[in-house]
Amino acid sequence: MRPDHTAATQCLAGTVPTQAPTIRTVTIRQTLYAQFIATAGWISCQMERRRSRRALLEMTDDQLKDIGLSRGDAYSESTRRLWD
């Protein structure tokens, strides 16, 4: 018999398992904390993306050519919105 079926078999046989399965409840505080952490991570990622896009404007034409971009590509990338 599979281990996960033993509790169900004992219940059907009328015997109570010695240890009831624990149910984890999530509180509002834990949920808000998780949402805060996720939001902070998203903001951090967006700020890093913005810094990278702005750094393209500071590069010389030779540096842009090395990575395969033109000045116009760098400008259009730097003016993109955060969620793009």
mmCIF file with all atom_site columns, C-alpha atoms in Angstrom:
data_model
loop_
_atom_site.group_PDB
_atom_site.id
_atom_site.type_symbol
_atom_site.label_atom_id
_atom_site.label_alt_id
_atom_site.label_comp_id
_atom_site.label_asym_id
_atom_site.label_entity_id
_atom_site.label_seq_id
_atom_site.pdbx_PDB_ins_code
_atom_site.Cartn_x
_atom_site.Cartn_y
_atom_site.Cartn_z
_atom_site.occupancy
_atom_site.B_iso_or_equiv
_atom_site.pdbx_formal_charge
_atom_site.auth_seq_id
_atom_site.auth_comp_id
_atom_site.auth_asym_id
_atom_site.auth_atom_id
_atom_site.pdbx_PDB_model_num
ATOM 1  C CA . MET A 1 1  ? 0.000   0.000  0.000   1.00 0.00 ? 1  MET A CA 1
ATOM 2  C CA . ARG A 1 2  ? 1.209   3.489  -0.803  1.00 0.00 ? 2  ARG A CA 1
ATOM 3  C CA . PRO A 1 3  ? 2.283   5.609  2.168   1.00 0.00 ? 3  PRO A CA 1
ATOM 4  C CA . ASP A 1 4  ? -0.134  8.394  1.312   1.00 0.00 ? 4  ASP A CA 1
ATOM 5  C CA . HIS A 1 5  ? -3.078  5.989  1.536   1.00 0.00 ? 5  HIS A CA 1
ATOM 6  C CA . THR A 1 6  ? -2.414  4.786  5.061   1.00 0.00 ? 6  THR A CA 1
ATOM 7  C CA . ALA A 1 7  ? -4.255  7.672  6.745   1.00 0.00 ? 7  ALA A CA 1
ATOM 8  C CA . ALA A 1 8  ? -7.276  7.199  4.506   1.00 0.00 ? 8  ALA A CA 1
ATOM 9  C CA . THR A 1 9  ? -7.306  3.446  5.173   1.00 0.00 ? 9  THR A CA 1
ATOM 10 C CA . GLN A 1 10 ? -7.107  3.994  8.921   1.00 0.00 ? 10 GLN A CA 1
ATOM 11 C CA . CYS A 1 11 ? -9.940  6.492  8.766   1.00 0.00 ? 11 CYS A CA 1
ATOM 12 C CA . LEU A 1 12 ? -12.127 4.083  6.815   1.00 0.00 ? 12 LEU A CA 1
ATOM 13 C CA . ALA A 1 13 ? -11.299 1.285  9.259   1.00 0.00 ? 13 ALA A CA 1
ATOM 14 C CA . GLY A 1 14 ? -12.492 3.441  12.136  1.00 0.00 ? 14 GLY A CA 1
ATOM 15 C CA . THR A 1 15 ? -9.120  4.033  13.737  1.00 0.00 ? 15 THR A CA 1
ATOM 16 C CA . VAL A 1 16 ? -7.842  7.541  14.152  1.00 0.00 ? 16 VAL A CA 1
ATOM 17 C CA . PRO A 1 17 ? -4.303  8.189  12.936  1.00 0.00 ? 17 PRO A CA 1
ATOM 18 C CA . THR A 1 18 ? -1.883  9.039  15.722  1.00 0.00 ? 18 THR A CA 1
ATOM 19 C CA . GLN A 1 19 ? -0.876  12.309 14.133  1.00 0.00 ? 19 GLN A CA 1
ATOM 20 C CA . ALA A 1 20 ? -3.364  14.457 12.273  1.00 0.00 ? 20 ALA A CA 1
ATOM 21 C CA . PRO A 1 21 ? -2.057  16.259 9.209   1.00 0.00 ? 21 PRO A CA 1
ATOM 22 C CA . THR A 1 22 ? -1.199  19.855 9.946   1.00 0.00 ? 22 THR A CA 1
ATOM 23 C CA . ILE A 1 23 ? -2.854  22.631 8.009   1.00 0.00 ? 23 ILE A CA 1
ATOM 24 C CA . ARG A 1 24 ? -0.816  25.759 7.500   1.00 0.00 ? 24 ARG A CA 1
ATOM 25 C CA . THR A 1 25 ? -2.771  28.944 7.548   1.00 0.00 ? 25 THR A CA 1
ATOM 26 C CA . VAL A 1 26 ? -1.466  32.069 5.923   1.00 0.00 ? 26 VAL A CA 1
ATOM 27 C CA . THR A 1 27 ? -2.163  35.231 7.803   1.00 0.00 ? 27 THR A CA 1
ATOM 28 C CA . ILE A 1 28 ? -2.881  38.600 6.251   1.00 0.00 ? 28 ILE A CA 1
ATOM 29 C CA . ARG A 1 29 ? 0.429   39.821 7.649   1.00 0.00 ? 29 ARG A CA 1
ATOM 30 C CA . GLN A 1 30 ? 2.350   37.063 5.861   1.00 0.00 ? 30 GLN A CA 1
ATOM 31 C CA . THR A 1 31 ? 0.478   37.748 2.639   1.00 0.00 ? 31 THR A CA 1
ATOM 32 C CA . LEU A 1 32 ? 1.159   41.474 2.798   1.00 0.00 ? 32 LEU A CA 1
ATOM 33 C CA . TYR A 1 33 ? 4.812   40.806 3.580   1.00 0.00 ? 33 TYR A CA 1
ATOM 34 C CA . ALA A 1 34 ? 5.106   38.485 0.572   1.00 0.00 ? 34 ALA A CA 1
ATOM 35 C CA . GLN A 1 35 ? 3.434   41.078 -1.660  1.00 0.00 ? 35 GLN A CA 1
ATOM 36 C CA . PHE A 1 36 ? 5.762   43.770 -0.328  1.00 0.00 ? 36 PHE A CA 1
ATOM 37 C CA . ILE A 1 37 ? 8.819   41.633 -1.069  1.00 0.00 ? 37 ILE A CA 1
ATOM 38 C CA . ALA A 1 38 ? 7.548   40.871 -4.573  1.00 0.00 ? 38 ALA A CA 1
ATOM 39 C CA . THR A 1 39 ? 6.855   44.556 -5.239  1.00 0.00 ? 39 THR A CA 1
ATOM 40 C CA . ALA A 1 40 ? 10.271  45.575 -3.923  1.00 0.00 ? 40 ALA A CA 1
ATOM 41 C CA . GLY A 1 41 ? 11.886  42.994 -6.193  1.00 0.00 ? 41 GLY A CA 1
ATOM 42 C CA . TRP A 1 42 ? 9.932   44.272 -9.194  1.00 0.00 ? 42 TRP A CA 1
ATOM 43 C CA . ILE A 1 43 ? 10.916  47.883 -8.463  1.00 0.00 ? 43 ILE A CA 1
ATOM 44 C CA . SER A 1 44 ? 14.553  46.868 -8.062  1.00 0.00 ? 44 SER A CA 1
ATOM 45 C CA . CYS A 1 45 ? 14.484  45.045 -11.393 1.00 0.00 ? 45 CYS A CA 1
ATOM 46 C CA . GLN A 1 46 ? 12.878  48.028 -13.124 1.00 0.00 ? 46 GLN A CA 1
ATOM 47 C CA . MET A 1 47 ? 15.440  50.428 -11.664 1.00 0.00 ? 47 MET A CA 1
ATOM 48 C CA . GLU A 1 48 ? 18.288  48.235 -12.885 1.00 0.00 ? 48 GLU A CA 1
ATOM 49 C CA . ARG A 1 49 ? 16.703  48.073 -16.330 1.00 0.00 ? 49 ARG A CA 1
ATOM 50 C CA . ARG A 1 50 ? 16.412  51.874 -16.359 1.00 0.00 ? 50 ARG A CA 1
ATOM 51 C CA . ARG A 1 51 ? 20.065  52.288 -15.325 1.00 0.00 ? 51 ARG A CA 1
ATOM 52 C CA . SER A 1 52 ? 21.134  49.944 -18.107 1.00 0.00 ? 52 SER A CA 1
ATOM 53 C CA . ARG A 1 53 ? 19.079  51.807 -20.680 1.00 0.00 ? 53 ARG A CA 1
ATOM 54 C CA . ARG A 1 54 ? 20.434  55.177 -19.539 1.00 0.00 ? 54 ARG A CA 1
ATOM 55 C CA . ALA A 1 55 ? 23.990  53.821 -19.662 1.00 0.00 ? 55 ALA A CA 1
ATOM 56 C CA . LEU A 1 56 ? 23.528  53.241 -23.391 1.00 0.00 ? 56 LEU A CA 1
ATOM 57 C CA . LEU A 1 57 ? 23.251  57.008 -23.870 1.00 0.00 ? 57 LEU A CA 1
ATOM 58 C CA . GLU A 1 58 ? 26.606  57.539 -22.182 1.00 0.00 ? 58 GLU A CA 1
ATOM 59 C CA . MET A 1 59 ? 28.431  55.152 -24.527 1.00 0.00 ? 59 MET A CA 1
ATOM 60 C CA . THR A 1 60 ? 30.460  56.405 -27.444 1.00 0.00 ? 60 THR A CA 1
ATOM 61 C CA . ASP A 1 61 ? 29.583  55.502 -31.011 1.00 0.00 ? 61 ASP A CA 1
ATOM 62 C CA . ASP A 1 62 ? 32.470  53.025 -31.097 1.00 0.00 ? 62 ASP A CA 1
ATOM 63 C CA . GLN A 1 63 ? 31.238  51.282 -27.961 1.00 0.00 ? 63 GLN A CA 1
ATOM 64 C CA . LEU A 1 64 ? 27.728  51.088 -29.366 1.00 0.00 ? 64 LEU A CA 1
ATOM 65 C CA . LYS A 1 65 ? 29.104  49.691 -32.611 1.00 0.00 ? 65 LYS A CA 1
ATOM 66 C CA . ASP A 1 66 ? 30.906  46.975 -30.624 1.00 0.00 ? 66 ASP A CA 1
ATOM 67 C CA . ILE A 1 67 ? 27.611  45.739 -29.196 1.00 0.00 ? 67 ILE A CA 1
ATOM 68 C CA . GLY A 1 68 ? 25.758  46.140 -32.483 1.00 0.00 ? 68 GLY A CA 1
ATOM 69 C CA . LEU A 1 69 ? 23.668  49.223 -31.772 1.00 0.00 ? 69 LEU A CA 1
ATOM 70 C CA . SER A 1 70 ? 23.422  52.594 -33.410 1.00 0.00 ? 70 SER A CA 1
ATOM 71 C CA . ARG A 1 71 ? 22.939  55.925 -31.641 1.00 0.00 ? 71 ARG A CA 1
ATOM 72 C CA . GLY A 1 72 ? 19.274  55.894 -32.675 1.00 0.00 ? 72 GLY A CA 1
ATOM 73 C CA . ASP A 1 73 ? 18.796  52.387 -31.229 1.00 0.00 ? 73 ASP A CA 1
ATOM 74 C CA . ALA A 1 74 ? 20.359  53.511 -27.962 1.00 0.00 ? 74 ALA A CA 1
ATOM 75 C CA . TYR A 1 75 ? 18.111  56.564 -27.812 1.00 0.00 ? 75 TYR A CA 1
ATOM 76 C CA . SER A 1 76 ? 14.945  54.617 -28.569 1.00 0.00 ? 76 SER A CA 1
ATOM 77 C CA . GLU A 1 77 ? 15.892  51.992 -25.958 1.00 0.00 ? 77 GLU A CA 1
ATOM 78 C CA . SER A 1 78 ? 16.529  54.647 -23.317 1.00 0.00 ? 78 SER A CA 1
ATOM 79 C CA . THR A 1 79 ? 13.127  56.285 -23.858 1.00 0.00 ? 79 THR A CA 1
ATOM 80 C CA . ARG A 1 80 ? 11.134  53.070 -23.476 1.00 0.00 ? 80 ARG A CA 1
ATOM 81 C CA . ARG A 1 81 ? 8.682   52.842 -20.603 1.00 0.00 ? 81 ARG A CA 1
ATOM 82 C CA . LEU A 1 82 ? 9.508   50.774 -17.536 1.00 0.00 ? 82 LEU A CA 1
ATOM 83 C CA . TRP A 1 83 ? 7.005   48.019 -18.278 1.00 0.00 ? 83 TRP A CA 1
ATOM 84 C CA . ASP A 1 84 ? 8.201   47.500 -21.875 1.00 0.00 ? 84 ASP A CA 1
#
